[in-house]
Each structure stands twice: as structure tokens, then as C-alpha cells.
mmCIF file of C-alpha atoms and ligand atoms in Angstrom:
data_model
loop_
_atom_site.group_PDB
_atom_site.id
_atom_site.type_symbol
_atom_site.label_atom_id
_atom_site.label_comp_id
_atom_site.label_asym_id
_atom_site.label_seq_id
_atom_site.Cartn_x
_atom_site.Cartn_y
_atom_site.Cartn_z
ATOM 1 C CA MET A 245 0.064 0.240 0.007
ATOM 2 C CA LYS A 246 1.067 4.119 -0.871
ATOM 3 C CA LEU A 247 0.979 6.413 1.961
ATOM 4 C CA GLU A 248 -1.992 8.183 -0.737
ATOM 5 C CA GLU A 249 -4.514 5.036 -0.511
ATOM 6 C CA LEU A 250 -3.909 5.814 2.815
ATOM 7 C CA ARG A 251 -4.489 9.143 3.841
ATOM 8 C CA GLN A 252 -7.671 8.513 0.893
ATOM 9 C CA GLU A 253 -8.597 5.247 3.809
ATOM 10 C CA CYS A 254 -7.957 7.553 6.831
ATOM 11 C CA SER A 255 -10.364 10.708 4.965
ATOM 12 C CA GLU A 256 -12.901 8.642 5.254
ATOM 13 C CA CYS A 257 -12.218 7.424 9.395
ATOM 14 C CA LYS A 258 -15.260 7.929 11.319
ATOM 15 C CA GLY A 259 -13.810 5.929 14.094
ATOM 16 C CA CYS A 260 -14.137 7.982 16.875
ATOM 17 C CA ARG A 261 -15.698 12.102 17.861
ATOM 18 C CA LEU A 262 -12.761 13.681 16.628
ATOM 19 C CA TYR A 263 -13.668 13.513 12.428
ATOM 20 C CA SER A 264 -16.990 16.006 13.765
ATOM 21 C CA THR A 265 -15.328 19.499 14.484
ATOM 22 C CA ARG A 266 -12.105 18.905 12.556
ATOM 23 C CA ASN A 267 -11.668 20.962 9.983
ATOM 24 C CA ASN A 268 -9.334 19.297 8.052
ATOM 25 C CA LEU A 269 -7.672 15.847 8.084
ATOM 26 C CA VAL A 270 -3.660 15.841 9.162
ATOM 27 C CA PHE A 271 -2.337 13.359 7.630
ATOM 28 C CA GLY A 272 1.111 13.864 7.622
ATOM 29 C CA GLU A 273 3.914 14.870 5.355
ATOM 30 C CA GLY A 274 7.478 14.600 4.537
ATOM 31 C CA VAL A 275 9.500 12.170 2.839
ATOM 32 C CA GLU A 276 8.092 8.720 1.607
ATOM 33 C CA ASN A 277 10.921 6.420 2.654
ATOM 34 C CA ALA A 278 12.216 8.677 5.115
ATOM 35 C CA ASP A 279 15.333 8.141 7.440
ATOM 36 C CA VAL A 280 13.772 9.858 10.165
ATOM 37 C CA PHE A 281 9.744 9.434 11.296
ATOM 38 C CA ILE A 282 9.093 12.119 13.729
ATOM 39 C CA ILE A 283 5.275 11.579 16.119
ATOM 40 C CA GLY A 284 3.779 14.418 17.323
ATOM 41 C CA GLU A 285 0.376 14.722 19.839
ATOM 42 C CA GLY A 286 -2.580 16.139 17.634
ATOM 43 C CA PRO A 287 -3.228 18.531 15.512
ATOM 44 C CA GLY A 288 -3.408 22.572 16.732
ATOM 45 C CA GLU A 289 -5.318 25.332 15.355
ATOM 46 C CA ASN A 290 -3.205 25.692 12.194
ATOM 47 C CA GLU A 291 -2.521 22.377 11.416
ATOM 48 C CA ASP A 292 -6.096 21.965 11.749
ATOM 49 C CA ARG A 293 -7.114 24.650 9.306
ATOM 50 C CA GLU A 294 -4.199 23.898 6.613
ATOM 51 C CA GLY A 295 -4.394 20.683 7.132
ATOM 52 C CA ARG A 296 -0.362 19.645 7.586
ATOM 53 C CA PRO A 297 1.387 18.573 10.335
ATOM 54 C CA PHE A 298 3.484 21.818 12.597
ATOM 55 C CA ILE A 299 3.432 24.710 10.750
ATOM 56 C CA GLY A 300 2.683 27.065 13.685
ATOM 57 C CA ARG A 301 5.853 28.657 16.291
ATOM 58 C CA GLY A 302 6.709 24.867 17.601
ATOM 59 C CA GLY A 303 6.071 23.944 14.323
ATOM 60 C CA LYS A 304 8.169 26.212 12.717
ATOM 61 C CA LEU A 305 11.536 25.959 15.475
ATOM 62 C CA LEU A 306 11.150 22.421 14.862
ATOM 63 C CA ASP A 307 11.804 22.936 10.708
ATOM 64 C CA GLU A 308 14.534 25.515 12.161
ATOM 65 C CA CYS A 309 16.251 22.926 14.415
ATOM 66 C CA LEU A 310 16.850 19.745 11.398
ATOM 67 C CA GLU A 311 17.463 21.953 9.343
ATOM 68 C CA LYS A 312 20.766 22.311 10.987
ATOM 69 C CA GLN A 313 21.476 18.903 11.034
ATOM 70 C CA GLY A 314 20.671 18.818 7.310
ATOM 71 C CA LEU A 315 17.403 17.474 8.267
ATOM 72 C CA SER A 316 13.812 18.034 6.474
ATOM 73 C CA ARG A 317 10.709 17.510 5.442
ATOM 74 C CA GLU A 318 11.453 17.451 1.129
ATOM 75 C CA LYS A 319 14.747 15.235 2.169
ATOM 76 C CA ASN A 320 14.908 12.838 4.772
ATOM 77 C CA ILE A 321 11.527 13.069 7.387
ATOM 78 C CA TYR A 322 8.369 11.800 8.087
ATOM 79 C CA ILE A 323 6.166 14.171 10.222
ATOM 80 C CA ALA A 324 2.818 12.759 11.937
ATOM 81 C CA ASN A 325 1.027 12.799 14.688
ATOM 82 C CA MET A 326 -0.793 10.257 17.575
ATOM 83 C CA VAL A 327 -4.214 11.369 15.847
ATOM 84 C CA LYS A 328 -5.021 13.162 13.278
ATOM 85 C CA CYS A 329 -7.918 15.285 13.681
ATOM 86 C CA ARG A 330 -7.364 17.850 15.785
ATOM 87 C CA PRO A 331 -8.945 17.964 19.413
ATOM 88 C CA PRO A 332 -11.548 20.094 20.732
ATOM 89 C CA GLU A 333 -9.599 23.515 22.461
ATOM 90 C CA ASN A 334 -6.564 21.808 22.104
ATOM 91 C CA ARG A 335 -6.717 18.992 24.939
ATOM 92 C CA ASP A 336 -4.985 15.877 24.451
ATOM 93 C CA PRO A 337 -6.496 13.319 22.677
ATOM 94 C CA LYS A 338 -8.149 10.785 24.747
ATOM 95 C CA THR A 339 -7.204 6.603 24.716
ATOM 96 C CA ASP A 340 -10.543 6.024 22.892
ATOM 97 C CA GLU A 341 -9.477 8.226 20.174
ATOM 98 C CA LYS A 342 -5.353 7.784 20.014
ATOM 99 C CA GLU A 343 -6.064 3.559 19.975
ATOM 100 C CA ALA A 344 -8.847 4.554 16.558
ATOM 101 C CA CYS A 345 -6.411 6.171 14.995
ATOM 102 C CA ILE A 346 -2.883 4.404 16.190
ATOM 103 C CA GLY A 347 -3.406 1.869 13.306
ATOM 104 C CA TYR A 348 -2.654 4.619 10.623
ATOM 105 C CA LEU A 349 0.416 5.368 12.272
ATOM 106 C CA LEU A 350 1.741 2.000 12.747
ATOM 107 C CA LYS A 351 0.880 1.665 8.892
ATOM 108 C CA GLN A 352 3.199 4.958 7.728
ATOM 109 C CA ILE A 353 5.900 3.709 9.917
ATOM 110 C CA GLU A 354 5.236 0.239 7.880
ATOM 111 C CA ILE A 355 5.166 2.046 4.363
ATOM 112 C CA VAL A 356 7.726 4.907 5.481
ATOM 113 C CA ASN A 357 10.514 1.696 6.986
ATOM 114 C CA PRO A 358 11.815 4.502 8.922
ATOM 115 C CA LYS A 359 16.273 4.406 10.373
ATOM 116 C CA ILE A 360 14.360 5.667 13.845
ATOM 117 C CA ILE A 361 11.405 6.726 15.023
ATOM 118 C CA VAL A 362 11.814 10.486 17.436
ATOM 119 C CA CYS A 363 9.001 10.896 19.624
ATOM 120 C CA LEU A 364 8.756 14.632 20.693
ATOM 121 C CA GLY A 365 7.054 14.876 23.804
ATOM 122 C CA ARG A 366 4.897 12.754 26.561
ATOM 123 C CA VAL A 367 1.928 12.127 24.011
ATOM 124 C CA SER A 368 3.563 9.563 21.961
ATOM 125 C CA ALA A 369 6.606 8.588 24.295
ATOM 126 C CA SER A 370 4.505 7.755 26.002
ATOM 127 C CA TYR A 371 2.921 4.836 23.931
ATOM 128 C CA PHE A 372 6.609 3.890 21.967
ATOM 129 C CA LEU A 373 8.397 3.818 24.912
ATOM 130 C CA GLY A 374 6.134 2.825 27.890
ATOM 131 C CA LYS A 375 3.743 5.013 29.704
ATOM 132 C CA ASP A 376 6.561 5.701 32.344
ATOM 133 C CA PHE A 377 9.007 7.397 30.485
ATOM 134 C CA LYS A 378 10.309 10.465 31.555
ATOM 135 C CA VAL A 379 10.621 12.788 28.823
ATOM 136 C CA THR A 380 13.491 15.819 30.886
ATOM 137 C CA LYS A 381 15.017 12.881 32.317
ATOM 138 C CA GLN A 382 15.743 9.644 29.575
ATOM 139 C CA HIS A 383 15.592 12.034 26.001
ATOM 140 C CA GLY A 384 18.291 11.432 23.024
ATOM 141 C CA GLU A 385 18.664 7.898 24.877
ATOM 142 C CA ILE A 386 18.182 5.551 21.975
ATOM 143 C CA PHE A 387 16.552 2.192 22.384
ATOM 144 C CA GLU A 388 16.133 -0.536 19.857
ATOM 145 C CA ILE A 389 12.737 -2.322 19.975
ATOM 146 C CA ASP A 390 11.556 -5.004 17.643
ATOM 147 C CA GLY A 391 14.898 -3.736 15.326
ATOM 148 C CA ARG A 392 13.673 -0.328 14.783
ATOM 149 C CA LYS A 393 15.368 2.380 16.923
ATOM 150 C CA TYR A 394 13.416 4.822 18.741
ATOM 151 C CA THR A 395 14.246 8.239 20.405
ATOM 152 C CA ALA A 396 12.107 10.595 22.016
ATOM 153 C CA THR A 397 12.716 14.966 22.587
ATOM 154 C CA PHE A 398 10.666 17.479 24.068
ATOM 155 C CA HIS A 399 7.624 18.469 22.560
ATOM 156 C CA PRO A 400 8.551 22.275 20.417
ATOM 157 C CA ALA A 401 5.608 23.506 22.312
ATOM 158 C CA ALA A 402 7.151 23.000 25.460
ATOM 159 C CA ILE A 403 10.655 24.577 24.445
ATOM 160 C CA LEU A 404 8.216 27.447 23.315
ATOM 161 C CA ARG A 405 7.546 27.746 26.911
ATOM 162 C CA ASN A 406 10.913 27.425 28.218
ATOM 163 C CA ILE A 407 13.041 28.657 25.789
ATOM 164 C CA ASN A 408 16.153 27.195 28.506
ATOM 165 C CA ASN A 409 15.848 23.131 27.389
ATOM 166 C CA LYS A 410 16.299 24.437 23.293
ATOM 167 C CA PRO A 411 19.895 23.431 23.680
ATOM 168 C CA LEU A 412 19.115 19.958 24.722
ATOM 169 C CA PHE A 413 16.326 19.403 21.819
ATOM 170 C CA GLU A 414 19.278 21.011 19.723
ATOM 171 C CA ALA A 415 21.627 18.287 20.926
ATOM 172 C CA ASP A 416 18.967 15.230 20.413
ATOM 173 C CA ILE A 417 18.521 16.237 16.968
ATOM 174 C CA GLU A 418 21.862 16.308 16.282
ATOM 175 C CA LYS A 419 22.526 12.403 17.872
ATOM 176 C CA ILE A 420 19.362 11.814 15.708
ATOM 177 C CA SER A 421 21.032 13.456 12.595
ATOM 178 C CA ASN A 422 24.828 11.368 13.252
ATOM 179 C CA LEU A 423 23.262 8.908 14.129
ATOM 180 C CA ILE A 424 21.706 8.326 10.727
ATOM 181 C CA SER A 425 24.296 9.163 8.876
ATOM 182 C CA ASN A 426 26.483 6.588 10.446
ATOM 183 C CA LEU A 427 24.000 3.258 9.255
HETATM 184 N N1 LIG B 201 1.199 19.940 18.537
HETATM 185 C C1 LIG B 201 1.411 18.604 17.416
HETATM 186 O O1 LIG B 201 1.127 17.713 18.430
HETATM 187 N N2 LIG B 201 1.132 18.236 16.336
HETATM 188 C C2 LIG B 201 0.793 19.329 15.624
HETATM 189 O O2 LIG B 201 0.533 19.074 14.228
HETATM 190 C C3 LIG B 201 1.232 20.556 15.577
HETATM 191 C C4 LIG B 201 1.549 20.982 16.919
#
């Protein structure tokens, strides 16, 4: 299956309540055979309006930090979220919403077949790396699960809230960039 076919299937999904309040599906974007698969939480207002992930202030900060390390959505990144429709009022996605959506994300990962999966923030890290995962303590650690590498770092919105952590975020991205160029 190709990503475009999956996007079509996803656009018709009524698996949870979020389809009824969203404006646009935010399926994900980037390179079909990306080295790095980045996973956020869920679309915010800007993303819902445009149908594209991480395009607000946090997304700009993310893109800037990625580009410094030779990484971009045009070249070697794919980026998506735990849920593909905006949770109202930017609340965290609920358990049943994540459950309804996770199959699409896992299929995207299978199609892209990245060298490493990067969780941005607690919501995606707790799904992929365990619910006790602590981003502030364990960010940048590399894990190998079922033959695939994983890591997690801060959510860009958390960096905007506490800019003191930006060097840690940048160092995590540098580590990811070095890792994929040595694989
Ligand atoms: N926050 C996320 O987690 N994902 C987006 O796409 C935008 C903001």
C-alpha cells in the first residue's frame, strides 16, 4: 500500500468523535522512504486549518533545528501525529481516540520504514516507549525495539514555553542526524 491510498482511507474514517469537529485531516507529510519518522501529539488550530502537521510556531522551531542538522521534510523526514484530527480546544487526545487512530500511524511507519522513530513529547513517547517514560530525564536515549530504533525528545511547544531547554533539544536532533548518517 502507498501513503496516498492510506490517506484516502483515513479521510473517510469515523473511528472516533474527532472527525466531526475537525476542519481538515492532518495525515502527515514528508518523504515516503524517510530515514527519520517524527511523531507529535495531535493537530492544533493552524494544522487543522491547513491540513498539514507542525506548521505553527512550534513547527517552525522544529524545522529550523532540523535544517541545521541537514534534516527536512523535503529530504529525509516524515512527520505525523498520534491522532490525525484536531482535539477541540487543543486538549490531549483521549485514550479511545488514540486507539482509533493508531492503526493508521503504524501503517504509515510500515510503509515509510524509517531508520529511527522520534517521539516529540510525552503523548507519543508514552505510547512507543512506555507509560513511565520521562522526557525530561530520558530524552535523547536511543532504544532498540523489535529491530527498530526509537528515541524521544521535547515537544517543540515545551521548548517555546521554556527556551532554556532548546540546547538539549538541539543536541538530541544532532545525535539523531549523526546516528542516521552512520547507519
Ligand atoms: N503539535 C503537535 O503535536 N502536532 C502538530 O501537528 C502541531 C502541534
